[in-house]
C-alpha cells in the first residue's frame, strides 16, 4: 500500500486503476439516464428517503435526486445541472456524450496513448465540431416557415409525458413566450422565461390546461367582504406588514394615567389607519402584499371596497409589478421625511379577479396588452403535474434560445451524424496520434443517434449506417446538400429530412452540449491519482474503538 | 491507542537511533516527492483529492496537492512547506522543487551509506548550490518587459502542465493583467493583490476575460427596485451603516405620552433620509457599502430612499477588498457621513449588472485612469475546473511576476538542469576528497527533472537523458526535451521558456531543505 510510505491517513489509487474506476462510475451514471433519452425514452420513478415520489424524464432532475457520491460521477451531475441552467434542455444527451467520450478515451489509454494526447485531440475535435455547426449546419430562422418555432417546442416536448398533446402545448408555449418578449437597451429581443408563471391544479385532463393573459397567483382575497372582481384595477404592491404599530426593541411606553392607555391604543391604530388611507386615497383598488394584513386593517379595506391579497410570493409580486408598470414599495416613507403614497407606484390591469380552478381559488391579474403570461396546468395527479411543469419549463427555455440566438439545427441525431463524418475527415488530415483521438470523438458522437434508435427498439446499427451514408453524400456531393438535414424518424424507423419534418433544436443548445461534455470528459481524464483522506473522527468517540 | 494504530504515529513516536531517524525522514520525504512526480511537466496528470469532509479537489499544482494531503510525518510536512515556500517566492515550479528535493535526498542516503558524515555532505551541497546558481545565471537571456511575446511564451510554459493548457487566451490574459498594473520601465516587483481573480461557474474556460475595472460577485441590491445600470457613475464607498443607530449600552427609550409615539417612529426615517440626502448631494450615484457584523449595513428603509434617489447600491463589500476598490476607481473610503464629499468619489463610465448562469454580477468598466488594477473573471463548466483554472492563472501571474523581479529567461524542458549537472560535475573534478564526491552526487541528482519529464511523457527516460547529456556536452546548451515531438530539440526555439527566478529559487530552496533534514539526528515526541 502506497499510503504506508506516504504516511497519510487515507487511501490512494493511481494510474490505470483510478481511470478505470472513474470511467466505470461515469458510465454507470450515463446508464441510468440513457433509457430516458429521446422521444421513445421512458420515465424514471425516484423514491427518496422520506418516501416522496418523483416521476421524470429530465436528466438533470434524475441525477440531482440520486445523491451521487463518487467524485467523478459528481462532475457529471454538475454537468447536467450546468446544461440545465445555461440551456434548459439536452441534459440527458450531455451526460451520455460525456460518458461515451470518457469510455473511448479510456480504451485509447489502454492502447498506450497518453491521456494528454487524447485531450488535445478532443479539444481540436470539439473546436472543429463547433465551427462546423455554426458555419455549415446551423439554419437561420428567417429562412424557415413561421411554424418552425412551434416545431422546436414540439421537438423538446417529444421525449416528455406531454408528447401526446404536443400540438396543444407547443402552441401554448410559443404564445406564452411571445407575450413576455421585451427589448433591452441594446435593442435585442429578450424572452425572460421566469416572467411566465406556471401553476398547477389537480383535476381535469392535461388538455384543459390554460394560458392566462396575465398573471395568476396562488392566493385568495384576504377577507370575505371584499370584491371578487375589480375592473380597471389600480394595484398597489406592498412589501411590508399592515398591522398595528409595534414599538421597536428598547422603546417602552410608560403609562401613568389610565386615560392615556386608551389614547395610546388609539394612536397605535391610527398610525396604520393613516397609512392605509394614504394607499386608498392614491386611487388603489387592489392591494397586494407579501406580508400580512391584520383584521383591523382588513376592515378598512373592506370599507373602502378594496381588494386586498396577503402573503403573495415576493418574486410573483415583483413580476406583476413589472408587467403592470408599478413598483413594489418596501416603505411608504418619502423624501421629505413624511409618509405618502406616490400614485405612480400603482400598476394598472384590465381586471383582477378571483377565479375558481379545481378546488382552489386563484387571483388572476388580467392584462391584455402587458408582458406577462401564466400557464395553469391541469393533470390527474401531482406527479404528472410536476413532470408537466418541468417539461413546459424545458420547452420554454428551448424556444427562448431558438428565438434569441436565431439559428437552429435539425434534431434526431442529424447534427451528430454529420459531425462524425466531418470529424472523421478532419482526423484523416492529422499526421499524429491525435488522429486516433479525433476519430474516437467522431465515433462517440454517434452514441446519440444510436441511443435514440435503441430506445425506440429499432436496429441501431442499420439505421445509423444509413444515416451516415446520407450525410456522407451531403458532404461530398454539392448537389445534394439537403441530405445534411437527414435525421432519424423513430416512429417509422427510417431516415428522413428532419427540417421538413419539423424536428428542430436551437443550434446553441447543441454547441453548449458538445462544449460542456468535452470539458467534463477532459477534467476526469486528466486525473491519474486519487487520494481519499479518512474522515477525522470526532473527539468524543475516541475511546469507542477504531473500527476501520 | 487501540491495537491498530495509524501507521503514521508509530513510525516516529519513540526515540529512535540517529541513523533510523535519518532514514525515516528521508523515506518519508522521498515518498512525498514520488507521489507528486507524475504531475510534473506538460504531460503530467492531475490528482484528485477527496478531503475528510468529502470535498473534491482536482489539481496539478504541487503546493496545492501537498497542502491538502494532510501529511502526518514531520519530514513530509517539511516538503509540503518547501512547496509552499516556492509558491510564495516564485509561484511556479512547486512540483519541481519537491522532485529535486526528493532526488537530493536519494543522493544523500547513498552518500551516508558510504559513511560520509552529514556535515560534510551539507557543506558540499552548499558549494554545489553556489556553483549551480552561477551556471543558471550565465545561461539566462535577459528579457525586456516591453517584449510581450516573450512574456506570453513563459506564461504559456507555466500553463502547459495544467488542465487549461489548450486555452491560449489565459497566457495572454495573465501577461496583460500584469503589464497593466505595473510600469514596465521601472517596475521591480508586482503586487499581485492588484490583480483580482473572480470565479463564476458557467461558460467554458474560453470565456475567461480580463476586465479593466471591477467585478463584484454580488448583485446590486434589488430589494427596493433600485437602478441596475448607471452611466457616468460616481462611486462612493462607505464604511458606516445606513440604518438606525445603536448605542453600545443597553438602552431604553421611555415614551410617556402618546403624541410622542409618532415622533419616535418618525425619527428613524428622518435620520436615514438625512444621510441619503447627503450622499445624493455629493453627486454619488453608485454606493458601495462595507459589510458590517454589528448591525445591518443598510436596511430596507435606506435602500428605499437610495432607490428613490436613483443610487445603485452594492452591499456586503468585504473589508479586505476595500483597498483594491479604492485604487481601482480612485475613491476614498468614507467612514462617517459628515465627511461624505464629492472629492472622495471615484468615477467610471458604466456600472452594470450582468446576468450569468450562476447568478448576476456587477461590472464596473471605463474607469478614467486605468492601469492600477485589473480584474480577471474566470469561467469554467464545473467547480473543479474553475478552481484549477484559478490556481493555474495565479501560477501564470506569478511567473510574470518573477520575470519582473528578475528580468531573465532561461530555457525550459530540462535544459538548465542538464547544463547545471554537467557544469557542476566538471567543477567537482577540480575538488578533492569527499567534497568532490558529494558535489558530483549533487550534480547527478539534478538529472531527475529531465528524467521525470521524459518518463511522464511516455518516452524512454534513459535514452532521452543520455542524448540530452550528449547534446549539452557538444555545447548546445539550449537543448531540451520537446515533449510534444518526443525528441530533443533546441528548446528556446520551441518557445518553452521560464523565468530564471523560478529555477534558482527551486534549487536553493530544495537544497536548503535537504540540508536541514540531513542535520536532524533525533526526533523526540513531546506531548
Coordinates of N, CA and C in Angstrom, one line a residue, chain A residues 171-350:
Chain A
X171 N -48.1 25.1 -29.0 CA -48.7 26.4 -29.3 C -48.8 27.3 -28.1
X172 N -49.1 26.7 -27.0 CA -49.3 27.4 -25.8 C -47.9 28.0 -25.3
X173 N -46.9 27.2 -25.4 CA -45.6 27.7 -25.0 C -45.1 28.9 -25.9
X174 N -45.3 28.7 -27.2 CA -44.9 29.8 -28.1 C -45.7 31.1 -27.8
X175 N -47.0 30.9 -27.6 CA -47.8 32.1 -27.4 C -47.3 32.8 -26.1
X176 N -47.1 31.9 -25.1 CA -46.6 32.5 -23.8 C -45.3 33.3 -23.9
X177 N -44.4 32.7 -24.6 CA -43.1 33.3 -24.7 C -43.1 34.6 -25.5
X178 N -44.0 34.6 -26.5 CA -44.2 35.8 -27.3 C -44.8 36.9 -26.5
X179 N -45.6 36.6 -25.6 CA -46.2 37.6 -24.7 C -45.2 38.3 -23.9
X180 N -44.1 37.6 -23.4 CA -43.2 38.2 -22.5 C -42.0 38.8 -23.2
X181 N -42.0 38.9 -24.5 CA -40.9 39.4 -25.2 C -40.6 40.9 -24.8
X182 N -39.4 41.2 -24.5 CA -39.0 42.5 -24.2 C -37.8 42.9 -25.0
X183 N -37.7 44.2 -25.2 CA -36.5 44.6 -25.9 C -35.6 45.3 -24.9
X184 N -34.3 44.9 -24.8 CA -33.5 45.6 -23.8 C -32.8 46.8 -24.5
X185 N -32.0 47.5 -23.7 CA -31.5 48.8 -24.1 C -30.6 48.7 -25.3
X186 N -30.1 47.4 -25.6 CA -29.2 47.3 -26.8 C -30.1 47.0 -28.0
X187 N -31.4 46.9 -27.8 CA -32.2 46.6 -28.9 C -32.4 45.2 -29.3
X188 N -31.8 44.3 -28.4 CA -32.0 42.9 -28.6 C -33.3 42.4 -28.0
X189 N -34.0 41.5 -28.6 CA -35.2 40.9 -28.0 C -34.8 39.9 -26.9
X190 N -35.4 40.0 -25.8 CA -35.2 39.1 -24.7 C -36.5 38.4 -24.3
X191 N -36.4 37.2 -23.9 CA -37.6 36.4 -23.6 C -37.4 35.9 -22.2
X192 N -37.6 36.6 -21.1 CA -37.4 36.2 -19.8 C -38.4 35.0 -19.4
X193 N -37.8 33.8 -19.3 CA -38.7 32.7 -19.0 C -39.4 32.8 -17.7
X194 N -38.7 33.4 -16.7 CA -39.4 33.4 -15.4 C -40.5 34.4 -15.3
X195 N -40.7 35.2 -16.3 CA -41.9 36.0 -16.3 C -43.1 35.2 -16.6
X196 N -42.9 34.0 -16.9 CA -44.1 33.1 -17.2 C -44.3 32.3 -16.0
X197 N -45.4 32.5 -15.4 CA -45.7 31.8 -14.1 C -46.4 30.5 -14.5
X198 N -45.9 29.4 -13.9 CA -46.6 28.1 -14.2 C -47.3 27.6 -12.9
X199 N -48.6 27.5 -12.9 CA -49.3 27.0 -11.8 C -49.9 25.6 -12.0
X200 N -50.0 24.9 -11.0 CA -50.5 23.5 -11.2 C -51.8 23.3 -10.4
X201 N -52.8 22.7 -11.0 CA -54.1 22.4 -10.3 C -54.5 21.0 -10.7
X202 N -54.9 20.3 -9.7 CA -55.4 18.9 -9.9 C -56.7 18.9 -10.6
X203 N -56.9 17.7 -11.2 CA -58.2 17.5 -11.8 C -58.2 17.9 -13.3
X204 N -59.1 17.4 -14.0 CA -59.3 17.6 -15.4 C -58.1 17.0 -16.1
X205 N -58.1 17.0 -17.4 CA -57.0 16.4 -18.2 C -56.0 17.4 -18.6
X206 N -54.9 16.9 -19.0 CA -53.8 17.8 -19.4 C -54.2 18.8 -20.5
X207 N -55.1 18.3 -21.3 CA -55.5 19.2 -22.5 C -56.3 20.4 -22.0
X208 N -56.8 20.4 -20.8 CA -57.6 21.5 -20.3 C -56.7 22.6 -19.6
X209 N -55.4 22.4 -19.7 CA -54.5 23.4 -19.2 C -54.8 24.7 -20.0
X210 N -54.7 25.8 -19.3 CA -55.0 27.1 -20.0 C -53.8 28.1 -19.9
X211 N -53.8 29.0 -20.8 CA -52.8 30.0 -20.8 C -53.6 31.3 -20.4
X212 N -53.2 32.0 -19.4 CA -53.8 33.2 -18.9 C -53.1 34.4 -19.4
X213 N -53.8 35.3 -20.0 CA -53.1 36.5 -20.4 C -53.0 37.4 -19.3
X214 N -52.0 37.2 -18.5 CA -51.8 38.0 -17.3 C -51.1 37.1 -16.3
X215 N -51.3 37.4 -15.1 CA -50.5 36.7 -14.1 C -51.5 36.1 -13.1
X216 N -51.3 34.8 -12.8 CA -52.1 34.1 -11.9 C -51.4 33.9 -10.6
X217 N -52.0 34.1 -9.5 CA -51.4 34.0 -8.2 C -52.1 32.9 -7.3
X218 N -51.3 32.1 -6.6 CA -52.0 31.1 -5.9 C -52.4 31.6 -4.5
X219 N -53.3 32.6 -4.5 CA -53.7 33.2 -3.2 C -55.2 33.5 -3.3
X220 N -55.7 33.9 -2.2 CA -57.1 34.4 -2.2 C -57.3 35.7 -1.6
X221 N -58.4 36.4 -1.8 CA -58.6 37.7 -1.2 C -58.6 37.5 0.3
X222 N -58.2 38.5 1.0 CA -57.9 38.4 2.4 C -59.2 38.3 3.3
X223 N -60.3 38.9 2.8 CA -61.5 38.9 3.6 C -62.7 38.7 2.8
X224 N -63.7 38.1 3.3 CA -64.9 37.8 2.6 C -65.6 39.0 2.0
X225 N -65.6 40.1 2.7 CA -66.4 41.2 2.3 C -65.8 42.0 1.1
X226 N -64.7 41.5 0.7 CA -64.1 42.3 -0.4 C -64.6 41.9 -1.8
X227 N -64.5 42.8 -2.7 CA -65.0 42.4 -4.1 C -64.1 41.3 -4.6
X228 N -64.8 40.4 -5.4 CA -64.0 39.3 -6.0 C -63.5 39.6 -7.4
X229 N -64.0 40.8 -7.9 CA -63.7 41.1 -9.3 C -63.6 42.6 -9.4
X230 N -62.4 43.1 -9.8 CA -62.3 44.6 -9.9 C -61.9 44.9 -11.4
X231 N -62.7 45.7 -12.0 CA -62.3 46.1 -13.4 C -61.4 47.3 -13.3
X232 N -60.7 47.5 -14.4 CA -59.7 48.6 -14.4 C -59.0 48.8 -13.1
X233 N -58.3 47.8 -12.7 CA -57.7 47.8 -11.4 C -56.5 48.7 -11.3
X234 N -56.4 49.3 -10.2 CA -55.2 50.1 -9.9 C -54.5 49.3 -8.7
X235 N -53.4 48.8 -8.9 CA -52.8 47.9 -8.0 C -51.7 48.5 -7.2
X236 N -51.7 48.4 -5.9 CA -50.6 48.8 -5.0 C -49.8 47.6 -4.6
X237 N -48.5 47.6 -4.8 CA -47.7 46.5 -4.4 C -46.9 46.8 -3.1
X238 N -47.1 46.1 -2.1 CA -46.5 46.4 -0.8 C -45.6 45.3 -0.4
X239 N -44.6 45.6 0.3 CA -43.7 44.6 0.8 C -43.5 44.9 2.3
X240 N -44.6 45.3 3.0 CA -44.5 45.5 4.4 C -45.8 45.1 5.1
X241 N -45.7 44.9 6.4 CA -46.8 44.5 7.2 C -47.9 45.6 7.3
X242 N -49.1 45.2 7.2 CA -50.2 46.2 7.6 C -50.8 45.7 8.8
X243 N -50.2 46.1 9.9 CA -50.7 45.6 11.2 C -50.5 46.7 12.2
X244 N -51.1 46.5 13.4 CA -51.0 47.6 14.4 C -49.5 47.8 14.7
X245 N -49.2 49.1 14.9 CA -47.9 49.5 15.1 C -47.3 48.9 16.4
X246 N -46.1 48.4 16.2 CA -45.3 48.0 17.4 C -44.1 48.8 17.6
X247 N -43.8 49.1 18.8 CA -42.5 49.8 19.0 C -41.3 48.9 18.8
X248 N -40.3 49.5 18.4 CA -39.1 48.7 18.2 C -38.5 48.3 19.6
X249 N -37.6 47.4 19.6 CA -36.9 47.0 20.8 C -36.2 48.1 21.5
X250 N -36.3 48.1 22.8 CA -35.6 49.2 23.5 C -36.5 50.4 23.6
X251 N -37.7 50.4 23.1 CA -38.6 51.5 23.3 C -39.8 51.1 24.1
X252 N -40.0 51.9 25.2 CA -41.1 51.5 26.1 C -42.1 52.6 26.3
X253 N -43.3 52.2 26.5 CA -44.3 53.2 26.7 C -44.7 53.1 28.2
X254 N -44.5 54.2 28.9 CA -44.8 54.1 30.3 C -46.1 54.9 30.5
X255 N -47.1 54.3 31.1 CA -48.4 55.0 31.3 C -48.5 55.3 32.8
X256 N -48.9 56.6 33.0 CA -49.1 57.0 34.4 C -50.5 57.2 34.7
X257 N -51.3 57.4 33.6 CA -52.7 57.8 33.7 C -53.5 56.8 33.0
X258 N -54.6 56.3 33.6 CA -55.5 55.3 32.9 C -56.0 55.8 31.6
X259 N -56.3 57.1 31.5 CA -56.9 57.7 30.3 C -55.9 57.6 29.1
X260 N -54.6 57.7 29.5 CA -53.5 57.7 28.5 C -53.5 56.3 27.8
X261 N -53.9 55.3 28.5 CA -53.8 54.0 28.0 C -54.7 53.9 26.7
X262 N -55.9 54.4 26.9 CA -56.8 54.4 25.7 C -56.2 55.2 24.6
X263 N -55.7 56.4 24.9 CA -55.1 57.2 23.9 C -54.0 56.5 23.1
X264 N -53.2 55.8 23.9 CA -52.1 55.1 23.2 C -52.6 54.0 22.3
X265 N -53.6 53.3 22.7 CA -54.2 52.3 21.9 C -54.7 52.9 20.6
X266 N -55.4 54.0 20.8 CA -56.0 54.7 19.6 C -54.9 55.1 18.6
X267 N -53.8 55.6 19.2 CA -52.7 56.0 18.4 C -52.1 54.9 17.6
X268 N -52.0 53.8 18.3 CA -51.4 52.6 17.6 C -52.3 52.2 16.4
X269 N -53.6 52.3 16.5 CA -54.5 52.0 15.4 C -54.4 53.1 14.4
X270 N -54.3 54.3 14.8 CA -54.3 55.4 13.9 C -53.1 55.5 13.0
X271 N -52.0 55.1 13.5 CA -50.8 55.2 12.7 C -51.0 54.3 11.4
X272 N -51.5 53.1 11.6 CA -51.7 52.2 10.5 C -52.9 52.6 9.6
X273 N -53.8 53.2 10.3 CA -55.0 53.7 9.6 C -54.6 54.8 8.6
X274 N -53.8 55.6 9.1 CA -53.3 56.7 8.2 C -52.6 56.2 7.0
X275 N -51.8 55.2 7.3 CA -51.1 54.6 6.1 C -52.1 54.0 5.1
X276 N -53.0 53.3 5.6 CA -54.0 52.7 4.7 C -54.8 53.7 3.9
X277 N -55.1 54.8 4.6 CA -55.8 55.8 3.9 C -55.0 56.5 2.8
X278 N -53.7 56.6 3.1 CA -52.8 57.1 2.0 C -52.9 56.2 0.8
X279 N -52.9 54.9 1.1 CA -52.9 54.0 -0.1 C -54.2 54.1 -0.8
X280 N -55.3 54.1 0.0 CA -56.6 54.2 -0.7 C -56.8 55.5 -1.4
X281 N -56.4 56.6 -0.8 CA -56.5 57.9 -1.4 C -55.8 58.0 -2.7
X282 N -54.7 57.3 -2.9 CA -54.0 57.4 -4.1 C -54.8 56.8 -5.3
X283 N -55.9 56.1 -5.0 CA -56.7 55.5 -6.0 C -56.6 54.1 -6.2
X284 N -55.8 53.4 -5.3 CA -55.6 52.0 -5.4 C -56.9 51.3 -5.1
X285 N -57.3 50.3 -5.9 CA -58.4 49.5 -5.5 C -58.1 48.0 -5.4
X286 N -56.8 47.7 -5.6 CA -56.3 46.3 -5.3 C -55.0 46.5 -4.6
X287 N -54.9 45.8 -3.5 CA -53.6 45.9 -2.7 C -53.1 44.5 -2.6
X288 N -51.8 44.3 -3.1 CA -51.2 43.0 -3.0 C -50.0 43.2 -2.0
X289 N -49.8 42.3 -1.0 CA -48.7 42.5 -0.1 C -48.0 41.1 0.1
X290 N -46.7 41.2 0.3 CA -46.0 39.9 0.6 C -46.1 39.5 2.1
X291 N -46.5 40.5 2.9 CA -46.6 40.2 4.3 C -48.0 40.1 4.7
X292 N -48.3 40.2 6.0 CA -49.7 40.0 6.4 C -50.5 41.3 6.5
X293 N -51.8 41.1 6.7 CA -52.7 42.3 6.9 C -53.5 41.8 8.1
X294 N -53.5 42.6 9.2 CA -54.3 42.1 10.3 C -55.8 42.5 10.2
X295 N -56.6 41.9 11.1 CA -58.1 42.1 10.9 C -58.5 43.5 10.9
X296 N -57.9 44.3 11.8 CA -58.2 45.7 11.9 C -58.0 46.4 10.5
X297 N -56.9 46.1 9.9 CA -56.6 46.8 8.6 C -57.5 46.2 7.5
X298 N -57.8 45.0 7.6 CA -58.8 44.4 6.6 C -60.1 45.2 6.6
X299 N -60.5 45.5 7.8 CA -61.7 46.2 7.9 C -61.7 47.5 7.1
X300 N -60.6 48.2 7.2 CA -60.5 49.5 6.5 C -60.6 49.3 5.0
X301 N -60.0 48.2 4.5 CA -60.0 47.9 3.1 C -61.4 47.5 2.7
X302 N -62.1 46.7 3.5 CA -63.4 46.3 3.1 C -64.3 47.5 3.0
X303 N -64.1 48.4 4.0 CA -65.0 49.6 4.0 C -64.8 50.4 2.7
X304 N -63.5 50.4 2.3 CA -63.2 51.2 1.1 C -63.5 50.5 -0.2
X305 N -64.0 49.2 -0.1 CA -64.3 48.4 -1.3 C -63.0 48.0 -2.1
X306 N -61.9 47.9 -1.3 CA -60.7 47.5 -2.0 C -60.5 46.0 -1.9
X307 N -59.8 45.4 -2.9 CA -59.5 44.0 -2.9 C -58.1 44.0 -2.3
X308 N -57.9 43.1 -1.3 CA -56.6 43.0 -0.7 C -56.1 41.6 -0.6
X309 N -54.9 41.3 -1.1 CA -54.4 39.9 -1.1 C -53.1 39.9 -0.3
X310 N -53.1 39.0 0.7 CA -51.9 39.0 1.5 C -51.1 37.7 1.3
X311 N -49.8 37.8 1.8 CA -48.9 36.6 1.6 C -48.7 36.2 0.2
X312 N -48.5 37.2 -0.7 CA -48.1 36.8 -2.1 C -46.6 36.5 -2.0
X313 N -46.2 35.7 -3.0 CA -44.7 35.5 -3.1 C -44.0 36.7 -3.6
X314 N -42.9 37.0 -3.1 CA -42.2 38.2 -3.4 C -41.8 38.2 -4.9
X315 N -41.3 37.1 -5.4 CA -40.9 37.1 -6.8 C -42.2 37.4 -7.7
X316 N -43.3 36.7 -7.3 CA -44.5 37.0 -8.1 C -44.8 38.4 -8.1
X317 N -44.8 39.0 -7.0 CA -45.2 40.4 -6.8 C -44.3 41.3 -7.7
X318 N -43.0 41.0 -7.7 CA -42.1 41.8 -8.5 C -42.4 41.7 -10.0
X319 N -42.8 40.5 -10.4 CA -43.1 40.3 -11.8 C -44.4 41.0 -12.2
X320 N -45.3 40.9 -11.3 CA -46.6 41.6 -11.6 C -46.4 43.1 -11.7
X321 N -45.6 43.5 -10.7 CA -45.3 45.0 -10.7 C -44.7 45.4 -12.0
X322 N -43.7 44.6 -12.5 CA -43.0 44.9 -13.7 C -44.0 44.9 -14.9
X323 N -44.9 43.9 -14.9 CA -45.8 43.7 -16.0 C -46.9 44.8 -16.0
X324 N -47.3 45.3 -14.8 CA -48.3 46.3 -14.8 C -47.8 47.7 -14.7
X325 N -46.5 47.8 -14.7 CA -45.9 49.2 -14.6 C -45.9 49.8 -13.3
X326 N -46.0 49.0 -12.2 CA -45.9 49.6 -10.9 C -44.6 49.3 -10.2
X327 N -44.4 49.7 -9.0 CA -43.2 49.4 -8.2 C -43.6 48.8 -6.9
X328 N -42.8 47.9 -6.4 CA -43.0 47.3 -5.1 C -42.4 48.2 -4.1
X329 N -43.3 48.6 -3.1 CA -42.8 49.5 -2.1 C -42.5 48.8 -0.8
X330 N -41.3 49.1 -0.3 CA -41.0 48.5 1.0 C -41.3 49.4 2.2
X331 N -41.5 50.6 1.9 CA -42.0 51.5 2.9 C -42.7 52.7 2.3
X332 N -43.5 53.4 3.1 CA -44.2 54.5 2.5 C -43.4 55.8 2.6
X333 N -42.3 55.7 3.3 CA -41.6 57.0 3.6 C -41.2 57.7 2.3
X334 N -41.3 59.0 2.3 CA -40.9 59.7 1.1 C -39.7 60.6 1.4
X335 N -39.3 61.3 0.4 CA -38.0 62.1 0.6 C -38.2 63.3 1.4
X336 N -39.3 63.6 1.9 CA -39.5 64.7 2.8 C -39.5 64.3 4.3
X337 N -39.2 63.0 4.5 CA -39.2 62.5 5.8 C -40.6 62.2 6.3
X338 N -41.6 62.4 5.5 CA -43.0 62.1 5.8 C -43.4 60.8 5.1
X339 N -44.7 60.4 5.4 CA -45.1 59.3 4.7 C -46.1 59.7 3.6
X340 N -46.0 59.0 2.5 CA -47.0 59.3 1.4 C -47.1 58.2 0.5
X341 N -48.1 58.1 -0.4 CA -48.1 57.1 -1.4 C -48.2 57.7 -2.7
X342 N -47.1 57.4 -3.5 CA -46.9 58.0 -4.8 C -47.8 57.3 -5.8
X343 N -48.8 58.0 -6.4 CA -49.7 57.3 -7.3 C -48.9 56.6 -8.5
X344 N -47.7 57.1 -8.8 CA -47.0 56.5 -9.9 C -46.5 55.1 -9.6
X345 N -46.5 54.7 -8.3 CA -46.1 53.4 -8.0 C -47.2 52.4 -8.2
X346 N -48.4 52.9 -8.6 CA -49.5 52.0 -8.8 C -49.4 51.3 -10.2
X347 N -49.8 50.1 -10.2 CA -49.8 49.4 -11.5 C -51.3 49.3 -12.0
X348 N -51.4 49.1 -13.3 CA -52.8 49.0 -13.8 C -53.0 47.7 -14.5
X349 N -54.2 47.2 -14.4 CA -54.6 46.0 -15.1 C -56.0 46.1 -15.5
X350 N -56.4 45.3 -16.5 CA -57.8 45.4 -17.0 C -58.7 44.8 -16.0

